[in-house]
Amino acid sequence: MSDKKGWKDFFNGFAPLYMNESFTRNTVKEVDFIIEELAIKPGSRILDIGCGTGRHSVELARRGYKMTGVDWSSGMLAMAKKAAEKAGVEVELIQCDAAKYKAADKFDAAICLCEGAFALLGKDDDPLERDLAVLLNINRALKLSGKFVLTTLNAMQKIRKSKQDDVEKGLFDPVNIVETIEMEYDSAGGKECARLREKGYLGSELKLLLKMAGFRTKNVWGGTAGNWGKRTILLDEMEIMAVAVKESGD
């Protein structure tokens, strides 16, 4: 087993297995939901930040939307390219850290789903600074009044499952609501171990961060993959969803 790695290494190694996960089986229904919320016509340009294997981008492209997917994992983007080729659709794929991405053109709408680029922290990342940088880049990429759908980790679930012992061991930061986990995964080099940090968000905190980035939040709902809906957040569910509109910015 190698030394502990980070998120990019984890996703590169995990990419070939990602679509075997149960939460990836509801792509069609999730895209139905996205189209309803974005309320834009086919032919519109959509930015998919943290696109991963491209499951949402490819399905949206199948329905006539012009898709650009951004991800920092070469392994995930390789899978996205194969998926687009298999579906016979065109998806522009860009390898870049979402916190550093600068869009060349303006988009009609944006999505950032399943923690592809948001709430996942490097060893030295400040939780709010990094995620605010991601949101600012998405805001700059959007046309004024462009809609944005985001799913992220639920702080309440992390708080409710954590113990004081986790705080003492440095596995849970109650100030920033950041959890540190270690995960083993298979890669071409054999078993690897990643030490990973991820942040949970309260709805109020998420709304404030979106406001700082130039968005107005329309709704915050339960957003766990496989169980999206216009519904109240469940305290122990993994993810929440925000639907926002660009109100100011470049």
PDB file of C-alpha atoms in Angstrom, residues 8-238:
ATOM      1  CA  LYS A   8      -7.436  13.738  -7.276  1.00  0.00           C
ATOM      2  CA  ASP A   9      -5.571  10.451  -6.799  1.00  0.00           C
ATOM      3  CA  PHE A  10      -8.683   8.857  -5.336  1.00  0.00           C
ATOM      4  CA  PHE A  11     -10.889   9.844  -8.272  1.00  0.00           C
ATOM      5  CA  ASN A  12      -8.264   8.838 -10.836  1.00  0.00           C
ATOM      6  CA  GLY A  13      -8.052   5.384  -9.272  1.00  0.00           C
ATOM      7  CA  PHE A  14     -11.774   5.030  -8.626  1.00  0.00           C
ATOM      8  CA  ALA A  15     -12.928   6.289 -12.044  1.00  0.00           C
ATOM      9  CA  PRO A  16     -13.365   2.854 -13.735  1.00  0.00           C
ATOM     10  CA  LEU A  17     -15.582   1.691 -10.829  1.00  0.00           C
ATOM     11  CA  TYR A  18     -17.583   4.868 -10.284  1.00  0.00           C
ATOM     12  CA  MET A  19     -20.548   3.971 -12.490  1.00  0.00           C
ATOM     13  CA  ASN A  20     -21.030   0.723 -10.548  1.00  0.00           C
ATOM     14  CA  GLU A  21     -22.155   2.733  -7.507  1.00  0.00           C
ATOM     15  CA  SER A  22     -25.892   2.537  -6.741  1.00  0.00           C
ATOM     16  CA  PHE A  23     -26.317   6.317  -6.612  1.00  0.00           C
ATOM     17  CA  THR A  24     -25.436   6.605 -10.317  1.00  0.00           C
ATOM     18  CA  ARG A  25     -28.531   4.669 -11.430  1.00  0.00           C
ATOM     19  CA  ASN A  26     -30.965   7.583 -11.365  1.00  0.00           C
ATOM     20  CA  THR A  27     -29.322   9.762 -13.993  1.00  0.00           C
ATOM     21  CA  VAL A  28     -32.371  10.029 -16.265  1.00  0.00           C
ATOM     22  CA  LYS A  29     -34.693  11.123 -13.450  1.00  0.00           C
ATOM     23  CA  GLU A  30     -32.058  13.521 -12.123  1.00  0.00           C
ATOM     24  CA  VAL A  31     -31.702  15.118 -15.545  1.00  0.00           C
ATOM     25  CA  ASP A  32     -35.505  15.418 -15.776  1.00  0.00           C
ATOM     26  CA  PHE A  33     -35.352  17.330 -12.498  1.00  0.00           C
ATOM     27  CA  ILE A  34     -32.446  19.522 -13.680  1.00  0.00           C
ATOM     28  CA  ILE A  35     -34.245  20.486 -16.892  1.00  0.00           C
ATOM     29  CA  GLU A  36     -37.395  21.370 -14.964  1.00  0.00           C
ATOM     30  CA  GLU A  37     -35.456  23.552 -12.508  1.00  0.00           C
ATOM     31  CA  LEU A  38     -33.245  25.282 -15.057  1.00  0.00           C
ATOM     32  CA  ALA A  39     -36.226  25.950 -17.345  1.00  0.00           C
ATOM     33  CA  ILE A  40     -34.066  26.533 -20.428  1.00  0.00           C
ATOM     34  CA  LYS A  41     -34.573  25.234 -23.948  1.00  0.00           C
ATOM     35  CA  PRO A  42     -32.459  22.644 -25.782  1.00  0.00           C
ATOM     36  CA  GLY A  43     -29.574  24.377 -27.523  1.00  0.00           C
ATOM     37  CA  SER A  44     -28.746  26.346 -24.369  1.00  0.00           C
ATOM     38  CA  ARG A  45     -25.226  26.124 -22.973  1.00  0.00           C
ATOM     39  CA  ILE A  46     -24.779  24.418 -19.598  1.00  0.00           C
ATOM     40  CA  LEU A  47     -21.611  24.265 -17.517  1.00  0.00           C
ATOM     41  CA  ASP A  48     -21.100  21.071 -15.502  1.00  0.00           C
ATOM     42  CA  ILE A  49     -18.492  21.783 -12.815  1.00  0.00           C
ATOM     43  CA  GLY A  50     -17.002  18.597 -11.361  1.00  0.00           C
ATOM     44  CA  CYS A  51     -18.547  16.574 -14.183  1.00  0.00           C
ATOM     45  CA  GLY A  52     -16.840  13.317 -13.191  1.00  0.00           C
ATOM     46  CA  THR A  53     -17.684  10.494 -15.578  1.00  0.00           C
ATOM     47  CA  GLY A  54     -20.075  12.822 -17.399  1.00  0.00           C
ATOM     48  CA  ARG A  55     -23.283  11.022 -16.506  1.00  0.00           C
ATOM     49  CA  HIS A  56     -25.313  14.245 -16.304  1.00  0.00           C
ATOM     50  CA  SER A  57     -23.481  16.019 -19.141  1.00  0.00           C
ATOM     51  CA  VAL A  58     -23.924  13.129 -21.543  1.00  0.00           C
ATOM     52  CA  GLU A  59     -27.638  12.751 -20.798  1.00  0.00           C
ATOM     53  CA  LEU A  60     -28.190  16.503 -21.139  1.00  0.00           C
ATOM     54  CA  ALA A  61     -26.300  16.454 -24.453  1.00  0.00           C
ATOM     55  CA  ARG A  62     -28.568  13.627 -25.613  1.00  0.00           C
ATOM     56  CA  ARG A  63     -31.466  15.996 -25.030  1.00  0.00           C
ATOM     57  CA  GLY A  64     -29.983  18.751 -27.141  1.00  0.00           C
ATOM     58  CA  TYR A  65     -28.079  20.902 -24.656  1.00  0.00           C
ATOM     59  CA  LYS A  66     -24.578  22.185 -25.409  1.00  0.00           C
ATOM     60  CA  MET A  67     -22.455  20.827 -22.579  1.00  0.00           C
ATOM     61  CA  THR A  68     -19.084  21.750 -21.141  1.00  0.00           C
ATOM     62  CA  GLY A  69     -17.768  19.513 -18.379  1.00  0.00           C
ATOM     63  CA  VAL A  70     -14.914  20.547 -16.087  1.00  0.00           C
ATOM     64  CA  ASP A  71     -13.070  18.149 -13.781  1.00  0.00           C
ATOM     65  CA  TRP A  72      -9.541  17.920 -12.399  1.00  0.00           C
ATOM     66  CA  SER A  73      -9.381  14.106 -12.603  1.00  0.00           C
ATOM     67  CA  SER A  74      -7.933  12.760 -15.846  1.00  0.00           C
ATOM     68  CA  GLY A  75      -9.347   9.342 -14.982  1.00  0.00           C
ATOM     69  CA  MET A  76     -12.885  10.671 -14.624  1.00  0.00           C
ATOM     70  CA  LEU A  77     -12.600  12.696 -17.840  1.00  0.00           C
ATOM     71  CA  ALA A  78     -11.400   9.615 -19.742  1.00  0.00           C
ATOM     72  CA  MET A  79     -14.571   7.824 -18.654  1.00  0.00           C
ATOM     73  CA  ALA A  80     -16.673  10.862 -19.634  1.00  0.00           C
ATOM     74  CA  LYS A  81     -15.102  10.896 -23.100  1.00  0.00           C
ATOM     75  CA  LYS A  82     -15.925   7.201 -23.579  1.00  0.00           C
ATOM     76  CA  ALA A  83     -19.506   7.751 -22.384  1.00  0.00           C
ATOM     77  CA  ALA A  84     -20.022  10.643 -24.813  1.00  0.00           C
ATOM     78  CA  GLU A  85     -18.597   8.635 -27.709  1.00  0.00           C
ATOM     79  CA  LYS A  86     -20.815   5.674 -26.867  1.00  0.00           C
ATOM     80  CA  ALA A  87     -23.893   7.921 -26.722  1.00  0.00           C
ATOM     81  CA  GLY A  88     -22.927   9.640 -29.978  1.00  0.00           C
ATOM     82  CA  VAL A  89     -22.976  13.120 -28.469  1.00  0.00           C
ATOM     83  CA  GLU A  90     -20.477  15.957 -28.201  1.00  0.00           C
ATOM     84  CA  VAL A  91     -19.404  17.195 -24.766  1.00  0.00           C
ATOM     85  CA  GLU A  92     -16.570  19.680 -24.348  1.00  0.00           C
ATOM     86  CA  LEU A  93     -14.337  18.302 -21.583  1.00  0.00           C
ATOM     87  CA  ILE A  94     -11.795  20.459 -19.736  1.00  0.00           C
ATOM     88  CA  GLN A  95      -9.298  19.267 -17.136  1.00  0.00           C
ATOM     89  CA  CYS A  96      -8.991  21.964 -14.492  1.00  0.00           C
ATOM     90  CA  ASP A  97      -9.313  22.595 -10.768  1.00  0.00           C
ATOM     91  CA  ALA A  98     -12.742  24.204 -10.307  1.00  0.00           C
ATOM     92  CA  ALA A  99     -11.226  26.734  -7.892  1.00  0.00           C
ATOM     93  CA  LYS A 100      -8.987  27.959 -10.728  1.00  0.00           C
ATOM     94  CA  TYR A 101     -11.309  27.545 -13.736  1.00  0.00           C
ATOM     95  CA  LYS A 102     -11.887  30.607 -15.919  1.00  0.00           C
ATOM     96  CA  ALA A 103     -14.593  30.247 -18.545  1.00  0.00           C
ATOM     97  CA  ALA A 104     -13.871  31.596 -22.013  1.00  0.00           C
ATOM     98  CA  ASP A 105     -17.562  32.269 -22.750  1.00  0.00           C
ATOM     99  CA  LYS A 106     -20.827  32.780 -20.866  1.00  0.00           C
ATOM    100  CA  PHE A 107     -23.230  29.935 -20.084  1.00  0.00           C
ATOM    101  CA  ASP A 108     -27.012  29.929 -19.759  1.00  0.00           C
ATOM    102  CA  ALA A 109     -26.972  27.690 -16.674  1.00  0.00           C
ATOM    103  CA  ALA A 110     -24.655  25.631 -14.476  1.00  0.00           C
ATOM    104  CA  ILE A 111     -24.698  22.481 -12.364  1.00  0.00           C
ATOM    105  CA  CYS A 112     -22.301  21.193  -9.697  1.00  0.00           C
ATOM    106  CA  LEU A 113     -23.494  17.825  -8.466  1.00  0.00           C
ATOM    107  CA  CYS A 114     -22.475  14.942  -6.209  1.00  0.00           C
ATOM    108  CA  GLU A 115     -19.428  16.727  -4.735  1.00  0.00           C
ATOM    109  CA  GLY A 116     -17.543  16.639  -8.001  1.00  0.00           C
ATOM    110  CA  ALA A 117     -15.856  19.946  -7.191  1.00  0.00           C
ATOM    111  CA  PHE A 118     -17.473  21.392  -4.057  1.00  0.00           C
ATOM    112  CA  ALA A 119     -16.921  20.540  -0.368  1.00  0.00           C
ATOM    113  CA  LEU A 120     -13.937  18.275  -1.085  1.00  0.00           C
ATOM    114  CA  LEU A 121     -10.786  19.707   0.485  1.00  0.00           C
ATOM    115  CA  GLY A 122      -7.087  19.290   0.104  1.00  0.00           C
ATOM    116  CA  LYS A 123      -4.866  18.930   3.166  1.00  0.00           C
ATOM    117  CA  ASP A 124      -4.210  22.670   3.475  1.00  0.00           C
ATOM    118  CA  ASP A 125      -7.424  24.090   1.986  1.00  0.00           C
ATOM    119  CA  ASP A 126      -9.492  26.536   3.988  1.00  0.00           C
ATOM    120  CA  PRO A 127     -13.050  25.145   3.642  1.00  0.00           C
ATOM    121  CA  LEU A 128     -14.878  28.386   2.945  1.00  0.00           C
ATOM    122  CA  GLU A 129     -12.149  30.044   0.875  1.00  0.00           C
ATOM    123  CA  ARG A 130     -11.861  27.132  -1.542  1.00  0.00           C
ATOM    124  CA  ASP A 131     -15.594  26.635  -1.982  1.00  0.00           C
ATOM    125  CA  LEU A 132     -16.184  30.375  -2.371  1.00  0.00           C
ATOM    126  CA  ALA A 133     -13.559  30.411  -5.126  1.00  0.00           C
ATOM    127  CA  VAL A 134     -15.477  27.620  -6.911  1.00  0.00           C
ATOM    128  CA  LEU A 135     -18.763  29.530  -6.615  1.00  0.00           C
ATOM    129  CA  LEU A 136     -17.202  32.785  -7.827  1.00  0.00           C
ATOM    130  CA  ASN A 137     -15.840  31.024 -10.911  1.00  0.00           C
ATOM    131  CA  ILE A 138     -19.259  29.544 -11.647  1.00  0.00           C
ATOM    132  CA  ASN A 139     -20.857  32.971 -11.188  1.00  0.00           C
ATOM    133  CA  ARG A 140     -18.398  34.573 -13.620  1.00  0.00           C
ATOM    134  CA  ALA A 141     -19.144  31.860 -16.167  1.00  0.00           C
ATOM    135  CA  LEU A 142     -22.894  32.520 -16.105  1.00  0.00           C
ATOM    136  CA  LYS A 143     -25.020  35.076 -17.881  1.00  0.00           C
ATOM    137  CA  LEU A 144     -26.966  37.405 -15.589  1.00  0.00           C
ATOM    138  CA  SER A 145     -30.081  35.580 -14.269  1.00  0.00           C
ATOM    139  CA  GLY A 146     -28.531  32.234 -15.181  1.00  0.00           C
ATOM    140  CA  LYS A 147     -29.685  29.401 -12.921  1.00  0.00           C
ATOM    141  CA  PHE A 148     -27.437  27.130 -10.893  1.00  0.00           C
ATOM    142  CA  VAL A 149     -28.166  23.768  -9.249  1.00  0.00           C
ATOM    143  CA  LEU A 150     -25.743  22.574  -6.561  1.00  0.00           C
ATOM    144  CA  THR A 151     -25.711  19.504  -4.341  1.00  0.00           C
ATOM    145  CA  THR A 152     -23.363  19.243  -1.392  1.00  0.00           C
ATOM    146  CA  LEU A 153     -22.791  17.358   1.844  1.00  0.00           C
ATOM    147  CA  ASN A 154     -25.277  17.777   4.677  1.00  0.00           C
ATOM    148  CA  ALA A 155     -23.703  19.221   7.842  1.00  0.00           C
ATOM    149  CA  MET A 156     -26.497  17.914  10.059  1.00  0.00           C
ATOM    150  CA  GLN A 157     -25.754  14.329   9.094  1.00  0.00           C
ATOM    151  CA  LYS A 158     -22.064  14.788   9.888  1.00  0.00           C
ATOM    152  CA  ILE A 159     -22.792  16.435  13.243  1.00  0.00           C
ATOM    153  CA  ARG A 160     -25.326  13.803  14.306  1.00  0.00           C
ATOM    154  CA  LYS A 161     -23.030  10.857  13.534  1.00  0.00           C
ATOM    155  CA  SER A 162     -19.871  12.356  15.097  1.00  0.00           C
ATOM    156  CA  LYS A 163     -18.681  11.679  18.649  1.00  0.00           C
ATOM    157  CA  GLN A 164     -16.520  13.702  21.004  1.00  0.00           C
ATOM    158  CA  ASP A 165     -13.825  11.077  20.505  1.00  0.00           C
ATOM    159  CA  ASP A 166     -13.757  11.968  16.790  1.00  0.00           C
ATOM    160  CA  VAL A 167     -13.036  15.576  17.731  1.00  0.00           C
ATOM    161  CA  GLU A 168     -10.217  14.558  20.070  1.00  0.00           C
ATOM    162  CA  LYS A 169      -8.655  12.350  17.372  1.00  0.00           C
ATOM    163  CA  GLY A 170      -8.800  15.153  14.795  1.00  0.00           C
ATOM    164  CA  LEU A 171     -11.308  13.305  12.640  1.00  0.00           C
ATOM    165  CA  PHE A 172     -14.064  15.889  13.013  1.00  0.00           C
ATOM    166  CA  ASP A 173     -13.696  19.664  13.172  1.00  0.00           C
ATOM    167  CA  PRO A 174     -16.858  21.050  14.835  1.00  0.00           C
ATOM    168  CA  VAL A 175     -15.988  24.662  14.015  1.00  0.00           C
ATOM    169  CA  ASN A 176     -15.783  24.197  10.237  1.00  0.00           C
ATOM    170  CA  ILE A 177     -17.883  21.001  10.081  1.00  0.00           C
ATOM    171  CA  VAL A 178     -15.084  19.175   8.312  1.00  0.00           C
ATOM    172  CA  GLU A 179     -14.662  15.408   8.501  1.00  0.00           C
ATOM    173  CA  THR A 180     -11.378  13.599   7.834  1.00  0.00           C
ATOM    174  CA  ILE A 181     -11.667  10.055   6.499  1.00  0.00           C
ATOM    175  CA  GLU A 182      -9.357   7.380   5.136  1.00  0.00           C
ATOM    176  CA  MET A 183     -10.479   5.298   2.174  1.00  0.00           C
ATOM    177  CA  GLU A 184      -8.918   2.339   0.430  1.00  0.00           C
ATOM    178  CA  TYR A 185      -9.492   1.933  -3.290  1.00  0.00           C
ATOM    179  CA  ASP A 186      -8.232  -0.162  -6.171  1.00  0.00           C
ATOM    180  CA  SER A 187      -5.939   1.352  -8.785  1.00  0.00           C
ATOM    181  CA  ALA A 188      -3.598   0.146 -11.512  1.00  0.00           C
ATOM    182  CA  GLY A 189      -0.834   0.037  -8.902  1.00  0.00           C
ATOM    183  CA  GLY A 190      -2.876  -2.084  -6.494  1.00  0.00           C
ATOM    184  CA  LYS A 191      -4.482  -1.030  -3.235  1.00  0.00           C
ATOM    185  CA  GLU A 192      -4.142   2.653  -2.395  1.00  0.00           C
ATOM    186  CA  CYS A 193      -5.119   4.646   0.670  1.00  0.00           C
ATOM    187  CA  ALA A 194      -6.382   8.229   0.530  1.00  0.00           C
ATOM    188  CA  ARG A 195      -6.691  10.591   3.492  1.00  0.00           C
ATOM    189  CA  LEU A 196      -9.585  12.850   2.577  1.00  0.00           C
ATOM    190  CA  ARG A 197     -11.256  15.957   4.015  1.00  0.00           C
ATOM    191  CA  GLU A 198     -14.846  16.910   3.245  1.00  0.00           C
ATOM    192  CA  LYS A 199     -17.013  19.748   4.497  1.00  0.00           C
ATOM    193  CA  GLY A 200     -20.686  19.581   5.439  1.00  0.00           C
ATOM    194  CA  TYR A 201     -22.997  22.557   4.924  1.00  0.00           C
ATOM    195  CA  LEU A 202     -25.962  23.905   6.823  1.00  0.00           C
ATOM    196  CA  GLY A 203     -28.605  25.415   4.563  1.00  0.00           C
ATOM    197  CA  SER A 204     -28.105  28.881   6.059  1.00  0.00           C
ATOM    198  CA  GLU A 205     -24.323  28.674   5.593  1.00  0.00           C
ATOM    199  CA  LEU A 206     -24.741  27.576   1.990  1.00  0.00           C
ATOM    200  CA  LYS A 207     -27.150  30.435   1.259  1.00  0.00           C
ATOM    201  CA  LEU A 208     -24.693  32.937   2.735  1.00  0.00           C
ATOM    202  CA  LEU A 209     -21.791  31.600   0.664  1.00  0.00           C
ATOM    203  CA  LEU A 210     -23.920  31.716  -2.483  1.00  0.00           C
ATOM    204  CA  LYS A 211     -24.892  35.313  -1.693  1.00  0.00           C
ATOM    205  CA  MET A 212     -21.221  36.247  -1.260  1.00  0.00           C
ATOM    206  CA  ALA A 213     -20.601  34.785  -4.739  1.00  0.00           C
ATOM    207  CA  GLY A 214     -23.377  36.846  -6.356  1.00  0.00           C
ATOM    208  CA  PHE A 215     -26.254  34.346  -6.268  1.00  0.00           C
ATOM    209  CA  ARG A 216     -29.762  34.539  -4.854  1.00  0.00           C
ATOM    210  CA  THR A 217     -30.868  31.198  -3.427  1.00  0.00           C
ATOM    211  CA  LYS A 218     -34.380  30.227  -4.481  1.00  0.00           C
ATOM    212  CA  ASN A 219     -34.661  26.934  -2.591  1.00  0.00           C
ATOM    213  CA  VAL A 220     -32.709  24.549  -0.372  1.00  0.00           C
ATOM    214  CA  TRP A 221     -34.023  20.986  -0.467  1.00  0.00           C
ATOM    215  CA  GLY A 222     -33.006  17.440   0.343  1.00  0.00           C
ATOM    216  CA  GLY A 223     -30.536  16.492  -2.372  1.00  0.00           C
ATOM    217  CA  THR A 224     -29.164  13.004  -1.763  1.00  0.00           C
ATOM    218  CA  ALA A 225     -28.407  11.275  -5.060  1.00  0.00           C
ATOM    219  CA  GLY A 226     -31.235   8.907  -5.929  1.00  0.00           C
ATOM    220  CA  ASN A 227     -33.730  10.852  -3.820  1.00  0.00           C
ATOM    221  CA  TRP A 228     -33.935  14.338  -5.296  1.00  0.00           C
ATOM    222  CA  GLY A 229     -37.148  16.286  -4.860  1.00  0.00           C
ATOM    223  CA  LYS A 230     -38.760  19.512  -3.776  1.00  0.00           C
ATOM    224  CA  ARG A 231     -38.847  18.356  -0.182  1.00  0.00           C
ATOM    225  CA  THR A 232     -37.672  19.101   3.326  1.00  0.00           C
ATOM    226  CA  ILE A 233     -34.121  18.069   4.190  1.00  0.00           C
ATOM    227  CA  LEU A 234     -33.875  14.823   6.150  1.00  0.00           C
ATOM    228  CA  LEU A 235     -31.540  15.285   9.107  1.00  0.00           C
ATOM    229  CA  ASP A 236     -29.517  12.144   8.425  1.00  0.00           C
ATOM    230  CA  GLU A 237     -29.400  12.236   4.634  1.00  0.00           C
ATOM    231  CA  MET A 238     -26.044  12.622   2.958  1.00  0.00           C
TER     232      MET A 238
END
